[in-house]
PDB file of C-alpha atoms in Angstrom:
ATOM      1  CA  UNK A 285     -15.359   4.720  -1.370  1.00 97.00           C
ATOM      2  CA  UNK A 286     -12.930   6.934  -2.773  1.00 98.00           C
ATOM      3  CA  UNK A 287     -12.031   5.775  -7.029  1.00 98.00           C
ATOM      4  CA  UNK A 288      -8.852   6.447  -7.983  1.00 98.00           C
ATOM      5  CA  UNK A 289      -7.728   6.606 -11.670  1.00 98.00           C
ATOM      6  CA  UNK A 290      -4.537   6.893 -13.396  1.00 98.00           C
ATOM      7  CA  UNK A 291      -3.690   7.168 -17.098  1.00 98.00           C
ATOM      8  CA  UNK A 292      -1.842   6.127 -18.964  1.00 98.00           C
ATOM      9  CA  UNK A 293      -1.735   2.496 -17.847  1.00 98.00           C
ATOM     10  CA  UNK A 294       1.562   2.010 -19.474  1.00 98.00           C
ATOM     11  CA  UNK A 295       4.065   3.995 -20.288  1.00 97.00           C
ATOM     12  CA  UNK A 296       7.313   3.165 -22.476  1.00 97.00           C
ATOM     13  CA  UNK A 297      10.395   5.496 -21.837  1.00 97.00           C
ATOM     14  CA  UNK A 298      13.575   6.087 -23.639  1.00 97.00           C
ATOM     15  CA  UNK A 299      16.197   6.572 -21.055  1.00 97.00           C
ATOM     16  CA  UNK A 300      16.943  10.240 -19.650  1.00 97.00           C
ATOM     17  CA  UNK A 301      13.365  11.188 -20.914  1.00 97.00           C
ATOM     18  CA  UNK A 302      10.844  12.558 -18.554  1.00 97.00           C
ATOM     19  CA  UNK A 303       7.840  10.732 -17.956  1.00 98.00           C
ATOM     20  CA  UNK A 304       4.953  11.715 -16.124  1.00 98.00           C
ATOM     21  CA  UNK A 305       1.495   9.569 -14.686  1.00 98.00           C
ATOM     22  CA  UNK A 306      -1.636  11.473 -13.710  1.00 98.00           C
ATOM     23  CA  UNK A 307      -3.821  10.343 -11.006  1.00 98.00           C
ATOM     24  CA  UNK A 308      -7.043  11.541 -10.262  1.00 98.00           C
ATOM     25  CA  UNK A 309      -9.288  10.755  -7.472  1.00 98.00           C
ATOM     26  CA  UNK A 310     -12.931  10.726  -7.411  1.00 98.00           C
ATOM     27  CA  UNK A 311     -13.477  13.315  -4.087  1.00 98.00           C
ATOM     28  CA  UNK A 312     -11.035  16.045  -2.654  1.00 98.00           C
ATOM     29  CA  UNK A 313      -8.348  14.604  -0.985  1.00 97.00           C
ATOM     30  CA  UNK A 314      -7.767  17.952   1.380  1.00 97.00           C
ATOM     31  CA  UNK A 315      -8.431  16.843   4.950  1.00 95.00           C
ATOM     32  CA  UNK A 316      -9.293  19.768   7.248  1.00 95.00           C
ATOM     33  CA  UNK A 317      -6.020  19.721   8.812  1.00 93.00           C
ATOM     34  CA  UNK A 318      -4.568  21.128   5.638  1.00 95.00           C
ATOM     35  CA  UNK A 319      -2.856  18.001   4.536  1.00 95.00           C
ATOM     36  CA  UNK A 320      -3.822  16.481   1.364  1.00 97.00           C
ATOM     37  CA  UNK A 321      -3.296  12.281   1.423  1.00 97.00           C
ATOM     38  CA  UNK A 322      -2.114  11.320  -1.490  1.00 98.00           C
ATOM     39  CA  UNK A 323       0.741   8.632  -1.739  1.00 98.00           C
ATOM     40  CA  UNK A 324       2.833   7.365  -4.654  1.00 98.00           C
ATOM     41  CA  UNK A 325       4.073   4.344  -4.982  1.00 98.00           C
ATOM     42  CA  UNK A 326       6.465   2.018  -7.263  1.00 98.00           C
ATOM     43  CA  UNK A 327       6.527  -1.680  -7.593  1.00 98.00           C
ATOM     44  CA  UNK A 328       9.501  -3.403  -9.186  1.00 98.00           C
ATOM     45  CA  UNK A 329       9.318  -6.797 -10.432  1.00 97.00           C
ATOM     46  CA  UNK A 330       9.163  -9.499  -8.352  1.00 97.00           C
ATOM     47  CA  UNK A 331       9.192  -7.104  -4.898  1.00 98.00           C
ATOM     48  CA  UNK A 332       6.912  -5.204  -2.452  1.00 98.00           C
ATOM     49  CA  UNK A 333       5.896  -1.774  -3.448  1.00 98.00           C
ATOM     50  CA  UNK A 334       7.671   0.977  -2.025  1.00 98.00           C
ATOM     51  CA  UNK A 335       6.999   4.678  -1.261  1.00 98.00           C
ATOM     52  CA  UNK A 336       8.442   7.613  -3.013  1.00 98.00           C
ATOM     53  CA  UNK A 337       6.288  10.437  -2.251  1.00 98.00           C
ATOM     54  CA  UNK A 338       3.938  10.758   0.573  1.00 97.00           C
ATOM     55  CA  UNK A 339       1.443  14.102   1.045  1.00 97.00           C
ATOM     56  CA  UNK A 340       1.177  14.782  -2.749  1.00 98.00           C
ATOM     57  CA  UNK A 341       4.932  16.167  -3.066  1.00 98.00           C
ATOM     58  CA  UNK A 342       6.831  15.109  -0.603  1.00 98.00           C
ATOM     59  CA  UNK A 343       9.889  12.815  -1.264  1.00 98.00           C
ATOM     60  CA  UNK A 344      10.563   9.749   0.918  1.00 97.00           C
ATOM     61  CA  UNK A 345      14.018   9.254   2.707  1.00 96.00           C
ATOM     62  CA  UNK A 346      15.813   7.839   0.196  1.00 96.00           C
ATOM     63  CA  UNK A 347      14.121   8.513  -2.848  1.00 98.00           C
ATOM     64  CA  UNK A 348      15.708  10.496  -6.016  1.00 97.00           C
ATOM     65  CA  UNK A 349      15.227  13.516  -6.472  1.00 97.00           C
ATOM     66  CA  UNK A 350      14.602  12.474 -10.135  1.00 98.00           C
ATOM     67  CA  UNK A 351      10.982  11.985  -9.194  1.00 98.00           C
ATOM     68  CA  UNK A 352       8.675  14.488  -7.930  1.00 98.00           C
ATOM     69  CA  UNK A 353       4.842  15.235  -6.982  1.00 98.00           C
ATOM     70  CA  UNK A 354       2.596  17.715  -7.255  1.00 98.00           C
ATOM     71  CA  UNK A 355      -1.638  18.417  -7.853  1.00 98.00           C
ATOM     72  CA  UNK A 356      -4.396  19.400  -5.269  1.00 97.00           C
ATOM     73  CA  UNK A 357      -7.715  18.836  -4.562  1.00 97.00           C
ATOM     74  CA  UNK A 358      -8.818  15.601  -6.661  1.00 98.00           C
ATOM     75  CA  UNK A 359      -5.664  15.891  -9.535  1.00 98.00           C
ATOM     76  CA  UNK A 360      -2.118  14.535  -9.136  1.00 98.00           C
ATOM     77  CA  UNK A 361       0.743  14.347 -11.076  1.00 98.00           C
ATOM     78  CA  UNK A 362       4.125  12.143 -10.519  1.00 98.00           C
ATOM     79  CA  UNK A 363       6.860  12.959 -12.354  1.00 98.00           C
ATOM     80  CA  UNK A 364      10.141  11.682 -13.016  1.00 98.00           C
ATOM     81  CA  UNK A 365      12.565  14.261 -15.055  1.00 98.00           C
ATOM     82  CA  UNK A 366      14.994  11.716 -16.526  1.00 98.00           C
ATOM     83  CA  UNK A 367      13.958   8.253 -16.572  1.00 98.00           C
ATOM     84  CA  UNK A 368      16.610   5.443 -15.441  1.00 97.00           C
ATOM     85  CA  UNK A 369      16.512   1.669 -16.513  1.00 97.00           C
ATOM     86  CA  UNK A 370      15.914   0.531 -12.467  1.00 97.00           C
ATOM     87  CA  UNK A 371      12.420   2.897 -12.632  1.00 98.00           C
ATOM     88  CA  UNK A 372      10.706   0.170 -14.591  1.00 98.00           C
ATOM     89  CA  UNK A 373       7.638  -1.232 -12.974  1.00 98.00           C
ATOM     90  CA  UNK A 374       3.905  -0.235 -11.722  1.00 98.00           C
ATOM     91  CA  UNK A 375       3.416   2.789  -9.789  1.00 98.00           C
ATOM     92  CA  UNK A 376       0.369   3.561  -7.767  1.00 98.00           C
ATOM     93  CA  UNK A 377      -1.292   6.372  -6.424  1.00 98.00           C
ATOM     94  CA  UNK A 378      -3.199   5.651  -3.369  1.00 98.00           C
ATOM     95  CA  UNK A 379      -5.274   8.082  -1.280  1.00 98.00           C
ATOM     96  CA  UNK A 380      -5.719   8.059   2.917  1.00 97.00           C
ATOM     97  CA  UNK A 381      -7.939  10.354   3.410  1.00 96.00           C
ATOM     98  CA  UNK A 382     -10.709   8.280   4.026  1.00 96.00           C
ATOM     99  CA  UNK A 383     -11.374   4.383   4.593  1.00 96.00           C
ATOM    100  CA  UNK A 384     -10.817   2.334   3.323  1.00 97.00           C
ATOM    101  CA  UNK A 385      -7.735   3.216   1.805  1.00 97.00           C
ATOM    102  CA  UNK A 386      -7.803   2.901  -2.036  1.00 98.00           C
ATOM    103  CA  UNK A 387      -5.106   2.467  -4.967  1.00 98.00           C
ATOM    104  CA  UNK A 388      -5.333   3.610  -8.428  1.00 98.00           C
ATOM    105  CA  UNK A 389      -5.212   0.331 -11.016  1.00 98.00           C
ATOM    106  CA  UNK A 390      -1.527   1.070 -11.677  1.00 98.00           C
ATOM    107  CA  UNK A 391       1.041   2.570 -14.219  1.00 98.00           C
ATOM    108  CA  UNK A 392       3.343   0.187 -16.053  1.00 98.00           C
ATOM    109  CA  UNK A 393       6.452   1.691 -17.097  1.00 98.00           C
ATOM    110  CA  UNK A 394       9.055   0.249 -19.327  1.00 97.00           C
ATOM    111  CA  UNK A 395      12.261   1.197 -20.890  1.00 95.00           C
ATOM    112  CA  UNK A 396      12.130   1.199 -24.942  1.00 93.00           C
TER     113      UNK A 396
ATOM    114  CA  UNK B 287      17.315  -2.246   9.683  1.00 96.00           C
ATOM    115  CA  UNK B 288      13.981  -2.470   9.639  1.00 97.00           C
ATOM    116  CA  UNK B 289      12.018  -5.566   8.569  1.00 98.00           C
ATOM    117  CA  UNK B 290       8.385  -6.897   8.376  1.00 98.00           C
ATOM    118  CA  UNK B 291       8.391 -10.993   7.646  1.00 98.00           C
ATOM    119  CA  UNK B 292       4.956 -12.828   6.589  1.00 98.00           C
ATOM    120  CA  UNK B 293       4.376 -16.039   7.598  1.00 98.00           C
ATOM    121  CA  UNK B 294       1.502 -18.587   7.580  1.00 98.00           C
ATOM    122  CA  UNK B 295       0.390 -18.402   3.940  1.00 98.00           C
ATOM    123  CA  UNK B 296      -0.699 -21.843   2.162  1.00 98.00           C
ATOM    124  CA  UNK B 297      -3.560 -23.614   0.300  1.00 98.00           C
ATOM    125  CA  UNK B 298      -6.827 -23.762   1.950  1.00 98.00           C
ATOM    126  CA  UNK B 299      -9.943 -25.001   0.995  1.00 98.00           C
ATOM    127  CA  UNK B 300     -13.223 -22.725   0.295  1.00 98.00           C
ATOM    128  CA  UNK B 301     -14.640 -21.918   3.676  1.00 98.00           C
ATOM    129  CA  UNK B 302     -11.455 -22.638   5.442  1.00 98.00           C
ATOM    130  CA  UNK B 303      -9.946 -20.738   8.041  1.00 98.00           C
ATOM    131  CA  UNK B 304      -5.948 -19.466   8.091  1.00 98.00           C
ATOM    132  CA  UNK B 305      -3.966 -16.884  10.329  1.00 98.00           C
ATOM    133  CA  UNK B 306      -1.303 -15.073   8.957  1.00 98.00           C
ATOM    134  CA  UNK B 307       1.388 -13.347  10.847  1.00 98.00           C
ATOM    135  CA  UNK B 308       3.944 -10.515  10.636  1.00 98.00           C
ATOM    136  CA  UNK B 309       6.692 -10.171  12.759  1.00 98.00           C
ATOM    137  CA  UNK B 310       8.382  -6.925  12.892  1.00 98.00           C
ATOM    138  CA  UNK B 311      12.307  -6.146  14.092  1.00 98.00           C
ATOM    139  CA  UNK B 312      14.564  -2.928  13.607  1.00 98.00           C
ATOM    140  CA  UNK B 313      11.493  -0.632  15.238  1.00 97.00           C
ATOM    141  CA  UNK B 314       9.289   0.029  18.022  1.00 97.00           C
ATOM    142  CA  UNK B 315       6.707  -1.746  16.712  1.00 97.00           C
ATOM    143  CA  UNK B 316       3.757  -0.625  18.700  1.00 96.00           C
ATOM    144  CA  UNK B 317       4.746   3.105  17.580  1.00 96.00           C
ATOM    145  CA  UNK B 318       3.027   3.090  14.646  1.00 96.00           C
ATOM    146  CA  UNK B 319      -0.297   1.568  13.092  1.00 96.00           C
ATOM    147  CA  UNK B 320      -0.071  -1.331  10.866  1.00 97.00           C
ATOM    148  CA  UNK B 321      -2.128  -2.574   7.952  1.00 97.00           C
ATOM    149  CA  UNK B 322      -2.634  -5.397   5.390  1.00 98.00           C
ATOM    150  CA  UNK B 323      -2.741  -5.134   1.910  1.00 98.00           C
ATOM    151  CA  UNK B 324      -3.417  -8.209  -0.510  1.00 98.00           C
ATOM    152  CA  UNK B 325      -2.448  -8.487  -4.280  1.00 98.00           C
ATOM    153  CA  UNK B 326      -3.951 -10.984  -6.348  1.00 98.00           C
ATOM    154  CA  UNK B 327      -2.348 -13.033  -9.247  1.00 97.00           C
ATOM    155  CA  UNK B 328      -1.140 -10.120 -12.044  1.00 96.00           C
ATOM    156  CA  UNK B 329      -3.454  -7.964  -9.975  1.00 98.00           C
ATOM    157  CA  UNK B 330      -3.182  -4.415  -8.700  1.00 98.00           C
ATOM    158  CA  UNK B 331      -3.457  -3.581  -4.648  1.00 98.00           C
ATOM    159  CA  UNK B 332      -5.963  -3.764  -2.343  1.00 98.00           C
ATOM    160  CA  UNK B 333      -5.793  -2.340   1.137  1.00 98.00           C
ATOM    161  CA  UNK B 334      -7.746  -5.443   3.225  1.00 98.00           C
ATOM    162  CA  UNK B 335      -7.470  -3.793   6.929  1.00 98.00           C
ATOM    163  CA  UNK B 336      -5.627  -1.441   9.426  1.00 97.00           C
ATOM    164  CA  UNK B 337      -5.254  -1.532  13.115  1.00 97.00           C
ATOM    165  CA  UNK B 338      -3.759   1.516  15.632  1.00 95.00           C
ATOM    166  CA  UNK B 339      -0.495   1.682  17.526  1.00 96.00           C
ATOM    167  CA  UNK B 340      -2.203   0.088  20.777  1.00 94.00           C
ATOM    168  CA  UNK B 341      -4.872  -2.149  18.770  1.00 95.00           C
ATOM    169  CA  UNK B 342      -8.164   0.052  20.338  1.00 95.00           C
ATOM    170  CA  UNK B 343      -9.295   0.678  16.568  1.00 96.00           C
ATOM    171  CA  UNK B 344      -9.245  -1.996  13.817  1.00 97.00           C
ATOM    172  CA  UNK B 345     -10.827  -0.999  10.112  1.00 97.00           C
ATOM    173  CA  UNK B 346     -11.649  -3.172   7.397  1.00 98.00           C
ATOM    174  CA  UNK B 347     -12.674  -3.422   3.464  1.00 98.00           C
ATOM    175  CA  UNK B 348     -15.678  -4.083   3.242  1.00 98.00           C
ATOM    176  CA  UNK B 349     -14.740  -7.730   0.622  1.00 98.00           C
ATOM    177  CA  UNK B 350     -13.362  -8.874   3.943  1.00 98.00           C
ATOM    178  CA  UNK B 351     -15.502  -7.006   6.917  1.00 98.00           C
ATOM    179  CA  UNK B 352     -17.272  -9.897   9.416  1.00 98.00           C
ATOM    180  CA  UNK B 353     -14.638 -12.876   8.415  1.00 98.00           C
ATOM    181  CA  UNK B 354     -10.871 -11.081   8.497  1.00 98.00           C
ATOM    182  CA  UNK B 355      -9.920 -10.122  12.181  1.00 98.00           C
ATOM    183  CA  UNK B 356      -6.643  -7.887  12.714  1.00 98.00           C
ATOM    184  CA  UNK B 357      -4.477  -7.913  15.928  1.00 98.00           C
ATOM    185  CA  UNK B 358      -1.419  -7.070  17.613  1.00 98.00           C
ATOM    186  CA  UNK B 359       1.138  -8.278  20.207  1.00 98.00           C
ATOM    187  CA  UNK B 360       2.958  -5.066  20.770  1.00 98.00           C
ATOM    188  CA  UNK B 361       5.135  -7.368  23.150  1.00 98.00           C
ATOM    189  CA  UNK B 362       5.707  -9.907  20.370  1.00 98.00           C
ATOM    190  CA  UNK B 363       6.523  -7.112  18.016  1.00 98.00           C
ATOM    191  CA  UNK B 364       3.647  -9.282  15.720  1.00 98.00           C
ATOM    192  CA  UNK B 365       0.600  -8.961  13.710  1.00 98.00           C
ATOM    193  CA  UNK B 366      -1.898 -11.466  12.601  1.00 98.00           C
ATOM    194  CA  UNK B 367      -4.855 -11.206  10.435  1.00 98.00           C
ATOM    195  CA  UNK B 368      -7.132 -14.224  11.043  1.00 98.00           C
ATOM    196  CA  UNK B 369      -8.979 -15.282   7.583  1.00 98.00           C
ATOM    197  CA  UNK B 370     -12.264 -17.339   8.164  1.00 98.00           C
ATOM    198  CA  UNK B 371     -14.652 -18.330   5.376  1.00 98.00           C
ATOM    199  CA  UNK B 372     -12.080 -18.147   2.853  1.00 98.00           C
ATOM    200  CA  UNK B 373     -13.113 -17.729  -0.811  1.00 98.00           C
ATOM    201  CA  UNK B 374     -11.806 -18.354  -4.236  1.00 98.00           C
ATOM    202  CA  UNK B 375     -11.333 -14.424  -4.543  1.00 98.00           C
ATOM    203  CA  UNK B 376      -9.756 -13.950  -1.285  1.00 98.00           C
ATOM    204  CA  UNK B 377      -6.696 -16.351  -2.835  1.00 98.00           C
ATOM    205  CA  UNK B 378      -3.955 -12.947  -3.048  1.00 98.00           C
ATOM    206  CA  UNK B 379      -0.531 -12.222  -2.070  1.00 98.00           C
ATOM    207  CA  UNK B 380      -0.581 -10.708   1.263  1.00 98.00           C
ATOM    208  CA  UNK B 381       1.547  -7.709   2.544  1.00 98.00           C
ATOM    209  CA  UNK B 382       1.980  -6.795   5.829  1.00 98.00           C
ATOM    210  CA  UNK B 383       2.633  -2.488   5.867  1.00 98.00           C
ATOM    211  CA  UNK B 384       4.018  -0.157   8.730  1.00 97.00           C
ATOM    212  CA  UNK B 385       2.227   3.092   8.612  1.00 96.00           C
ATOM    213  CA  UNK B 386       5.461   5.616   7.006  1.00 94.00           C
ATOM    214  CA  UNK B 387       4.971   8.265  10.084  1.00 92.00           C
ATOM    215  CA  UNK B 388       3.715   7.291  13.724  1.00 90.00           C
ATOM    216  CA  UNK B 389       0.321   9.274  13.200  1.00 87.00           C
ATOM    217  CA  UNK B 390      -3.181   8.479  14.303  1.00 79.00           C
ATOM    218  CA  UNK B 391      -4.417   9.656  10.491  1.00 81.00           C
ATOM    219  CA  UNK B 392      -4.000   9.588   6.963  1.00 82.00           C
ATOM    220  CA  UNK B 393      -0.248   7.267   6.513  1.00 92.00           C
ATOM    221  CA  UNK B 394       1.120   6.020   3.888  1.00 96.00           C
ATOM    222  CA  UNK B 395       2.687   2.547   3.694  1.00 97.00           C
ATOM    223  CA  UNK B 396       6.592   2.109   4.443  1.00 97.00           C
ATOM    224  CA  UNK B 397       7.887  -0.484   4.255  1.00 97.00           C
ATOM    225  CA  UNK B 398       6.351  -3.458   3.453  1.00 98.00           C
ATOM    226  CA  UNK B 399       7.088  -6.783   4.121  1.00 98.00           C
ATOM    227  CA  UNK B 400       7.582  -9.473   0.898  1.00 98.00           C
ATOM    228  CA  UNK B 401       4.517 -11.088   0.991  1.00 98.00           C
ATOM    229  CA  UNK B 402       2.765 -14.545   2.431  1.00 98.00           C
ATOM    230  CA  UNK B 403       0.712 -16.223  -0.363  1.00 98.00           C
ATOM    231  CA  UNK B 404      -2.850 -16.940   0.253  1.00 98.00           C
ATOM    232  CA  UNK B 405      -4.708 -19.789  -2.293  1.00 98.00           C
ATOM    233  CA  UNK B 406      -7.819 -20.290  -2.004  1.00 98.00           C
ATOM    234  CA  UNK B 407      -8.703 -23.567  -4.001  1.00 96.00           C
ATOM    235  CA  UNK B 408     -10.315 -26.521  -3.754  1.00 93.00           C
TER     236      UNK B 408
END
């Protein structure tokens, strides 16, 4: 099984300050067909996580262009360049390059 | 829009048996793989199981491999994930996820539906 870490655990932001959650996985998460899984997630309180960037640096439809990816191999880094009040909440890293699918333990991040 | 709906959750006792269900509208359902993927009580994620567009490959954690069964009704735009033997750690807050792309490999989860609550308890 594939660990996944993140640090820090929690995080507490002053508004329109960048903030940034590294994620590190315990193999490479390069598949052979030059894609590297790695998936980044945010839960809000009280709802379903959602995804924000998929493939290590990739951001989903809809998804600010406040945050962004980026890392290779078994070290990942999301970042978010000016930190809103509705960004509050976990966010997990999750690999899919191999089964079972795993999640890091989670990032809280609140607004000071 | 599209929109995943869990139903079925409840109490059950240790050893018990439940089916929970996950019915999908807004998409063509049996274009993409599907998974579940439980929360526990102030806990983090866990991925539980995964099953392809046509239902020919199911995959499963191994806390749950030999009592959790995944399926599909692609006509029913539905899946289920049939929970024997429950136990006390198995009590979790269960998603049902659409794979983000329609790929055979390597998705991510998008979106997710809110959750059927599983307690385990007797």
């Amino acid at each position: 099984e594939i660990v996944m870490t993140q640090t820090p655990l929690s995080l507490s932001v002053t508004p329109g300050q960048p903030a940034s959650i590294s994620c590190k996985s315990s193999q490479s998460l390069l598949h052979s067909d030059g894609k590297t899984y790695l998936y980044w997630y945010l839960q809000k309180p009280g709802q379903p996580p959602q995804l924000l960037i998929y493939e290590v640096s990739n951001r989903f439809s809809g998804v600010a262009d406040r945050f962004s990816g980026s890392g290779s191999g078994t070290d990942f880094t999301l970042r978010i360049s000016r930190v809103e009040a509705e960004d509050v909440g976990v966010y997990y890293c999750m690999q899919s390059m191999r089964l079972p699918k795993t999640f890091g333990p989670g990032t809280k991040v609140d607004i000071k | 829009e599209v929109q995943l709906v869990e139903s079925g959750g409840g109490v059950v006792r240790p050893g018990g048996s439940l089916r929970i269900s996950c019915a999908a509208s807004g998409f063509t359902f049996g274009a993409y793989a599907m998974s579940w993927v439980r929360q526990a009580p102030g806990k983090g994620l866990e991925w539980v199981s995964a099953i392809n567009r046509n239902g020919g490959y199911t995959a499963y954690a191994d806390s749950v491999k030999g009592r959790f069964t995944i399926s599909r009704d692609n006509a029913k735009n539905s899946l289920y994930l049939q929970m024997n033997s429950l136990r006390d750690e198995d009590t979790a807050l269960y998603y049902c996820a659409r794979a983000h792309i329609s790929t055979d490999y390597g998705e991510g989860f998008d979106p997710w539906g809110q959750g059927t609550l599983v307690t385990v308890s007797s």
